[in-house]
Structures are given as C-alpha cells and as structure tokens.
Amino acid sequence: QVRLVESGGGLAETGGSLRLSCAASGRITLTYVMGWYRQAPGKQRDLVAVIKSGIATDIADSVKGRFIISKNNHNNAVYLQMNSLKPEDTAVYYCHFDAYVPGVGRREFWGEGTQVTVSS
C-alpha cells in the first residue's frame, strides 16, 4: 500500500515563507506526476505545482515566482517552498502522486492534507 505523509504546514505572516514536504512510502516503481494541490474553504481543489515525468513542471499562475517545487528521487519525496505568502494562499494543501505500483498498476494517491494559514 502507498501512503503519502505530508509535513510543514502551519501559520505564517504575509510575506513569510513555509516549506511543505511529502514522502511516499510503498512500492512505487515509476512516478508519472508528483506535486501539490490546494483547497480553500468553499472552493474546488486546484493545482498548485506538479512535476511530470520527473522533468517538466506545471505551476499555477497565482504562485509563479513565489513557490518552488522540487523532488528527491531517492526517497520518493516532493517539496514545496512557498515564499512571499499572501492571505489568499490560505488553504489545505494536498500532496498528490500518479504512480505505478507493481501488482496494482497505475494509481493516483493523495495525502491527508496540511493546513496553511497566512495572516494579513
């Protein structure tokens, strides 16, 4: 079974920084997409930043120039460095993997979410 464990959320002031981490445990042999989504109260879950096929990145316009996504292939981890935070970045952030697991096939996995709150 694959499990995504997130850490690093919390409270920050406007203009501050936070770093989110997500580590995937389990027998993942190939990762197609890994990254982060977020969901603010009363809104749909939206893409923040993802890495596709280990190379290409897709980043939401609202966070370009402020958020940086990175990965560690050795331990199947993905990170999100969030700088110049704004109150509108307040949301629950979810780690997401689209990966291949032997005996299971290609599946999507989600973390439980970590709250990020930015005070004005």
Short mmCIF file of N, CA and C in Angstrom, two decimals:
data_model
loop_
_atom_site.label_atom_id
_atom_site.label_comp_id
_atom_site.label_asym_id
_atom_site.label_seq_id
_atom_site.Cartn_x
_atom_site.Cartn_y
_atom_site.Cartn_z
N GLN A 1 0.84 -1.19 0.00
CA GLN A 1 0.00 0.00 0.00
C GLN A 1 0.88 1.24 0.00
N VAL A 2 0.46 2.26 -0.73
CA VAL A 2 1.21 3.51 -0.79
C VAL A 2 0.59 4.51 0.16
N ARG A 3 1.44 5.19 0.89
CA ARG A 3 0.97 6.21 1.83
C ARG A 3 1.80 7.47 1.62
N LEU A 4 1.11 8.62 1.57
CA LEU A 4 1.78 9.90 1.44
C LEU A 4 1.72 10.62 2.78
N VAL A 5 2.87 11.02 3.26
CA VAL A 5 2.94 11.70 4.56
C VAL A 5 3.43 13.12 4.33
N GLU A 6 2.59 14.08 4.69
CA GLU A 6 2.91 15.50 4.50
C GLU A 6 3.36 16.12 5.81
N SER A 7 4.16 17.16 5.68
CA SER A 7 4.57 17.93 6.85
C SER A 7 4.92 19.34 6.41
N GLY A 8 4.97 20.24 7.38
CA GLY A 8 5.45 21.59 7.11
C GLY A 8 4.40 22.68 7.04
N GLY A 9 3.14 22.34 7.13
CA GLY A 9 2.13 23.38 7.12
C GLY A 9 2.14 24.16 8.42
N GLY A 10 1.29 25.19 8.48
CA GLY A 10 1.21 25.96 9.71
C GLY A 10 0.77 27.38 9.44
N LEU A 11 1.14 28.26 10.34
CA LEU A 11 0.74 29.66 10.27
C LEU A 11 1.93 30.52 9.87
N ALA A 12 1.70 31.45 8.94
CA ALA A 12 2.74 32.38 8.52
C ALA A 12 2.14 33.76 8.35
N GLU A 13 2.95 34.75 8.43
CA GLU A 13 2.50 36.12 8.18
C GLU A 13 2.62 36.43 6.69
N THR A 14 1.89 37.43 6.25
CA THR A 14 2.02 37.89 4.87
C THR A 14 3.47 38.24 4.59
N GLY A 15 3.96 37.71 3.46
CA GLY A 15 5.35 37.93 3.10
C GLY A 15 6.30 36.88 3.63
N GLY A 16 5.79 35.99 4.48
CA GLY A 16 6.64 34.96 5.06
C GLY A 16 6.78 33.75 4.17
N SER A 17 7.43 32.72 4.72
CA SER A 17 7.71 31.51 3.96
C SER A 17 7.37 30.27 4.77
N LEU A 18 7.01 29.23 4.05
CA LEU A 18 6.82 27.90 4.61
C LEU A 18 7.33 26.89 3.60
N ARG A 19 7.70 25.73 4.10
CA ARG A 19 8.16 24.66 3.21
C ARG A 19 7.37 23.40 3.53
N LEU A 20 6.73 22.87 2.51
CA LEU A 20 5.96 21.63 2.66
C LEU A 20 6.79 20.47 2.14
N SER A 21 6.64 19.34 2.83
CA SER A 21 7.31 18.11 2.42
C SER A 21 6.30 16.99 2.31
N CYS A 22 6.57 16.08 1.39
CA CYS A 22 5.70 14.91 1.23
C CYS A 22 6.57 13.73 0.84
N ALA A 23 6.48 12.67 1.61
CA ALA A 23 7.24 11.47 1.32
C ALA A 23 6.27 10.32 1.05
N ALA A 24 6.53 9.59 -0.01
CA ALA A 24 5.68 8.45 -0.37
C ALA A 24 6.34 7.16 0.09
N SER A 25 5.59 6.37 0.84
CA SER A 25 6.08 5.05 1.24
C SER A 25 5.33 3.99 0.47
N GLY A 26 5.95 2.86 0.27
CA GLY A 26 5.32 1.81 -0.52
C GLY A 26 6.12 1.51 -1.76
N ARG A 27 5.67 0.51 -2.53
CA ARG A 27 6.45 0.01 -3.65
C ARG A 27 6.13 0.74 -4.94
N ILE A 28 6.42 2.02 -4.97
CA ILE A 28 6.29 2.78 -6.21
C ILE A 28 7.51 2.52 -7.07
N THR A 29 7.30 2.11 -8.32
CA THR A 29 8.43 1.87 -9.20
C THR A 29 8.55 2.92 -10.30
N LEU A 30 7.47 3.65 -10.53
CA LEU A 30 7.52 4.71 -11.54
C LEU A 30 6.54 5.80 -11.14
N THR A 31 7.01 7.03 -11.14
CA THR A 31 6.13 8.16 -10.82
C THR A 31 5.88 8.98 -12.07
N TYR A 32 4.63 9.12 -12.44
CA TYR A 32 4.29 9.90 -13.63
C TYR A 32 4.16 11.38 -13.27
N VAL A 33 3.46 11.64 -12.17
CA VAL A 33 3.24 13.02 -11.73
C VAL A 33 3.33 13.05 -10.21
N MET A 34 3.96 14.07 -9.68
CA MET A 34 4.02 14.26 -8.23
C MET A 34 3.93 15.75 -7.97
N GLY A 35 3.20 16.10 -6.91
CA GLY A 35 3.13 17.52 -6.63
C GLY A 35 2.07 17.89 -5.63
N TRP A 36 1.56 19.11 -5.77
CA TRP A 36 0.71 19.70 -4.74
C TRP A 36 -0.53 20.35 -5.35
N TYR A 37 -1.64 20.17 -4.63
CA TYR A 37 -2.90 20.83 -4.91
C TYR A 37 -3.32 21.55 -3.63
N ARG A 38 -4.26 22.46 -3.75
CA ARG A 38 -4.78 23.11 -2.55
C ARG A 38 -6.28 23.36 -2.68
N GLN A 39 -6.91 23.45 -1.52
CA GLN A 39 -8.36 23.67 -1.48
C GLN A 39 -8.68 24.66 -0.37
N ALA A 40 -9.19 25.81 -0.78
CA ALA A 40 -9.62 26.81 0.18
C ALA A 40 -11.08 26.53 0.56
N PRO A 41 -11.53 27.03 1.71
CA PRO A 41 -12.91 26.78 2.14
C PRO A 41 -13.91 27.21 1.08
N GLY A 42 -14.83 26.31 0.75
CA GLY A 42 -15.88 26.63 -0.21
C GLY A 42 -15.46 26.63 -1.66
N LYS A 43 -14.22 26.23 -1.92
CA LYS A 43 -13.71 26.24 -3.30
C LYS A 43 -13.28 24.84 -3.71
N GLN A 44 -13.06 24.65 -5.00
CA GLN A 44 -12.61 23.36 -5.51
C GLN A 44 -11.12 23.20 -5.26
N ARG A 45 -10.67 21.95 -5.37
CA ARG A 45 -9.26 21.66 -5.22
C ARG A 45 -8.54 22.03 -6.52
N ASP A 46 -7.51 22.84 -6.41
CA ASP A 46 -6.81 23.34 -7.58
C ASP A 46 -5.34 22.93 -7.56
N LEU A 47 -4.79 22.80 -8.75
CA LEU A 47 -3.36 22.52 -8.89
C LEU A 47 -2.54 23.71 -8.41
N VAL A 48 -1.49 23.41 -7.65
CA VAL A 48 -0.53 24.44 -7.26
C VAL A 48 0.75 24.28 -8.09
N ALA A 49 1.35 23.11 -7.98
CA ALA A 49 2.58 22.85 -8.73
C ALA A 49 2.81 21.34 -8.79
N VAL A 50 3.16 20.85 -9.96
CA VAL A 50 3.46 19.43 -10.12
C VAL A 50 4.68 19.24 -11.00
N ILE A 51 5.30 18.08 -10.85
CA ILE A 51 6.42 17.68 -11.69
C ILE A 51 5.95 16.47 -12.49
N LYS A 52 6.07 16.53 -13.80
CA LYS A 52 5.61 15.47 -14.68
C LYS A 52 6.80 14.69 -15.24
N SER A 53 6.71 13.38 -15.15
CA SER A 53 7.76 12.51 -15.68
C SER A 53 9.13 12.89 -15.17
N GLY A 54 9.16 13.43 -13.98
CA GLY A 54 10.42 13.78 -13.34
C GLY A 54 11.14 14.98 -13.92
N ILE A 55 10.52 15.62 -14.91
CA ILE A 55 11.24 16.69 -15.60
C ILE A 55 10.41 17.97 -15.70
N ALA A 56 9.30 17.89 -16.37
CA ALA A 56 8.52 19.10 -16.65
C ALA A 56 7.74 19.53 -15.42
N THR A 57 7.60 20.82 -15.22
CA THR A 57 6.81 21.35 -14.13
C THR A 57 5.62 22.12 -14.66
N ASP A 58 4.57 22.09 -13.91
CA ASP A 58 3.35 22.82 -14.21
C ASP A 58 3.01 23.60 -12.95
N ILE A 59 3.00 24.92 -13.04
CA ILE A 59 2.82 25.75 -11.85
C ILE A 59 1.67 26.72 -12.09
N ALA A 60 0.80 26.86 -11.12
CA ALA A 60 -0.33 27.78 -11.23
C ALA A 60 0.18 29.22 -11.37
N ASP A 61 -0.50 29.98 -12.20
CA ASP A 61 -0.10 31.37 -12.41
C ASP A 61 -0.09 32.16 -11.11
N SER A 62 -1.00 31.84 -10.21
CA SER A 62 -1.14 32.59 -8.97
C SER A 62 0.06 32.45 -8.05
N VAL A 63 0.90 31.43 -8.27
CA VAL A 63 2.05 31.22 -7.38
C VAL A 63 3.38 31.29 -8.11
N LYS A 64 3.34 31.51 -9.41
CA LYS A 64 4.60 31.59 -10.17
C LYS A 64 5.47 32.72 -9.63
N GLY A 65 6.75 32.41 -9.51
CA GLY A 65 7.68 33.40 -8.99
C GLY A 65 7.75 33.45 -7.48
N ARG A 66 6.82 32.75 -6.82
CA ARG A 66 6.81 32.72 -5.35
C ARG A 66 7.02 31.31 -4.80
N PHE A 67 6.46 30.32 -5.45
CA PHE A 67 6.55 28.94 -4.98
C PHE A 67 7.51 28.16 -5.87
N ILE A 68 8.27 27.27 -5.24
CA ILE A 68 9.22 26.43 -5.96
C ILE A 68 8.97 24.98 -5.60
N ILE A 69 8.79 24.14 -6.62
CA ILE A 69 8.60 22.71 -6.38
C ILE A 69 9.91 21.98 -6.68
N SER A 70 10.22 20.99 -5.85
CA SER A 70 11.42 20.20 -6.06
C SER A 70 11.15 18.77 -5.61
N LYS A 71 12.07 17.86 -5.92
CA LYS A 71 11.86 16.46 -5.59
C LYS A 71 13.15 15.79 -5.20
N ASN A 72 12.99 14.64 -4.58
CA ASN A 72 14.12 13.80 -4.25
C ASN A 72 13.76 12.40 -4.72
N ASN A 73 14.38 11.96 -5.81
CA ASN A 73 14.04 10.65 -6.37
C ASN A 73 14.42 9.51 -5.45
N HIS A 74 15.45 9.73 -4.63
CA HIS A 74 15.95 8.63 -3.80
C HIS A 74 14.90 8.14 -2.83
N ASN A 75 14.14 9.07 -2.25
CA ASN A 75 13.16 8.65 -1.25
C ASN A 75 11.73 9.02 -1.67
N ASN A 76 11.52 9.20 -2.97
CA ASN A 76 10.17 9.50 -3.48
C ASN A 76 9.52 10.64 -2.69
N ALA A 77 10.23 11.74 -2.61
CA ALA A 77 9.71 12.89 -1.87
C ALA A 77 9.54 14.08 -2.79
N VAL A 78 8.58 14.91 -2.45
CA VAL A 78 8.36 16.16 -3.19
C VAL A 78 8.20 17.28 -2.18
N TYR A 79 8.69 18.45 -2.55
CA TYR A 79 8.71 19.58 -1.64
C TYR A 79 8.08 20.81 -2.31
N LEU A 80 7.58 21.70 -1.49
CA LEU A 80 7.05 22.96 -2.00
C LEU A 80 7.56 24.09 -1.11
N GLN A 81 8.46 24.89 -1.65
CA GLN A 81 8.95 26.07 -0.95
C GLN A 81 8.03 27.23 -1.30
N MET A 82 7.39 27.77 -0.29
CA MET A 82 6.42 28.83 -0.50
C MET A 82 6.96 30.13 0.07
N ASN A 83 7.22 31.10 -0.78
CA ASN A 83 7.76 32.39 -0.38
C ASN A 83 6.77 33.50 -0.68
N SER A 84 7.00 34.63 -0.07
CA SER A 84 6.13 35.80 -0.29
C SER A 84 4.66 35.42 -0.15
N LEU A 85 4.35 34.75 0.92
CA LEU A 85 2.99 34.24 1.11
C LEU A 85 1.97 35.37 1.23
N LYS A 86 0.78 35.07 0.73
CA LYS A 86 -0.32 36.03 0.75
C LYS A 86 -1.51 35.38 1.47
N PRO A 87 -2.40 36.19 2.02
CA PRO A 87 -3.59 35.61 2.67
C PRO A 87 -4.38 34.68 1.75
N GLU A 88 -4.39 34.96 0.46
CA GLU A 88 -5.13 34.11 -0.48
C GLU A 88 -4.48 32.76 -0.71
N ASP A 89 -3.28 32.55 -0.16
CA ASP A 89 -2.65 31.23 -0.21
C ASP A 89 -3.19 30.32 0.89
N THR A 90 -3.99 30.87 1.79
CA THR A 90 -4.57 30.06 2.86
C THR A 90 -5.44 28.96 2.29
N ALA A 91 -5.13 27.72 2.67
CA ALA A 91 -5.85 26.56 2.14
C ALA A 91 -5.30 25.31 2.80
N VAL A 92 -5.98 24.20 2.54
CA VAL A 92 -5.41 22.90 2.86
C VAL A 92 -4.63 22.44 1.63
N TYR A 93 -3.39 22.08 1.84
CA TYR A 93 -2.52 21.66 0.75
C TYR A 93 -2.41 20.14 0.75
N TYR A 94 -2.62 19.55 -0.43
CA TYR A 94 -2.62 18.10 -0.57
C TYR A 94 -1.47 17.65 -1.47
N CYS A 95 -0.76 16.66 -1.01
CA CYS A 95 0.25 16.01 -1.83
C CYS A 95 -0.43 15.00 -2.75
N HIS A 96 0.07 14.89 -3.96
CA HIS A 96 -0.55 14.01 -4.95
C HIS A 96 0.53 13.27 -5.75
N PHE A 97 0.34 11.96 -5.89
CA PHE A 97 1.20 11.14 -6.72
C PHE A 97 0.34 10.39 -7.73
N ASP A 98 0.80 10.34 -8.96
CA ASP A 98 0.24 9.49 -10.00
C ASP A 98 1.37 8.52 -10.33
N ALA A 99 1.24 7.28 -9.88
CA ALA A 99 2.39 6.39 -9.91
C ALA A 99 2.00 4.96 -10.23
N TYR A 100 3.03 4.18 -10.57
CA TYR A 100 2.84 2.76 -10.85
C TYR A 100 3.32 1.94 -9.67
N VAL A 101 2.45 1.04 -9.22
CA VAL A 101 2.77 0.14 -8.12
C VAL A 101 2.67 -1.30 -8.62
N PRO A 102 3.74 -2.09 -8.55
CA PRO A 102 3.69 -3.48 -9.02
C PRO A 102 2.56 -4.26 -8.37
N GLY A 103 1.82 -5.00 -9.21
CA GLY A 103 0.71 -5.78 -8.70
C GLY A 103 -0.58 -5.01 -8.57
N VAL A 104 -0.49 -3.69 -8.71
CA VAL A 104 -1.67 -2.84 -8.59
C VAL A 104 -1.91 -2.10 -9.90
N GLY A 105 -0.84 -1.57 -10.47
CA GLY A 105 -0.95 -0.80 -11.69
C GLY A 105 -0.80 0.68 -11.42
N ARG A 106 -1.22 1.46 -12.38
CA ARG A 106 -1.12 2.91 -12.24
C ARG A 106 -2.30 3.43 -11.41
N ARG A 107 -1.98 4.20 -10.39
CA ARG A 107 -2.99 4.73 -9.48
C ARG A 107 -2.65 6.15 -9.09
N GLU A 108 -3.68 6.87 -8.58
CA GLU A 108 -3.47 8.18 -8.00
C GLU A 108 -3.57 8.07 -6.49
N PHE A 109 -2.68 8.76 -5.80
CA PHE A 109 -2.66 8.73 -4.34
C PHE A 109 -2.68 10.16 -3.82
N TRP A 110 -3.37 10.34 -2.71
CA TRP A 110 -3.48 11.66 -2.08
C TRP A 110 -3.05 11.59 -0.63
N GLY A 111 -2.40 12.65 -0.18
CA GLY A 111 -2.13 12.78 1.23
C GLY A 111 -3.37 13.27 1.96
N GLU A 112 -3.27 13.32 3.28
CA GLU A 112 -4.42 13.73 4.08
C GLU A 112 -4.61 15.25 4.09
N GLY A 113 -3.59 15.97 3.69
CA GLY A 113 -3.68 17.41 3.65
C GLY A 113 -3.03 18.07 4.84
N THR A 114 -2.46 19.24 4.60
CA THR A 114 -1.85 20.02 5.68
C THR A 114 -2.32 21.47 5.55
N GLN A 115 -2.74 22.04 6.67
CA GLN A 115 -3.30 23.38 6.65
C GLN A 115 -2.21 24.43 6.57
N VAL A 116 -2.38 25.38 5.67
CA VAL A 116 -1.52 26.56 5.59
C VAL A 116 -2.41 27.78 5.79
N THR A 117 -2.06 28.58 6.77
CA THR A 117 -2.82 29.79 7.06
C THR A 117 -1.88 30.98 7.03
N VAL A 118 -2.25 31.98 6.23
CA VAL A 118 -1.43 33.19 6.11
C VAL A 118 -2.21 34.36 6.67
N SER A 119 -1.68 34.98 7.69
CA SER A 119 -2.37 36.09 8.34
C SER A 119 -2.03 37.39 7.63
N SER A 120 -3.02 38.27 7.60
CA SER A 120 -2.83 39.56 6.92
C SER A 120 -2.26 40.60 7.87
#
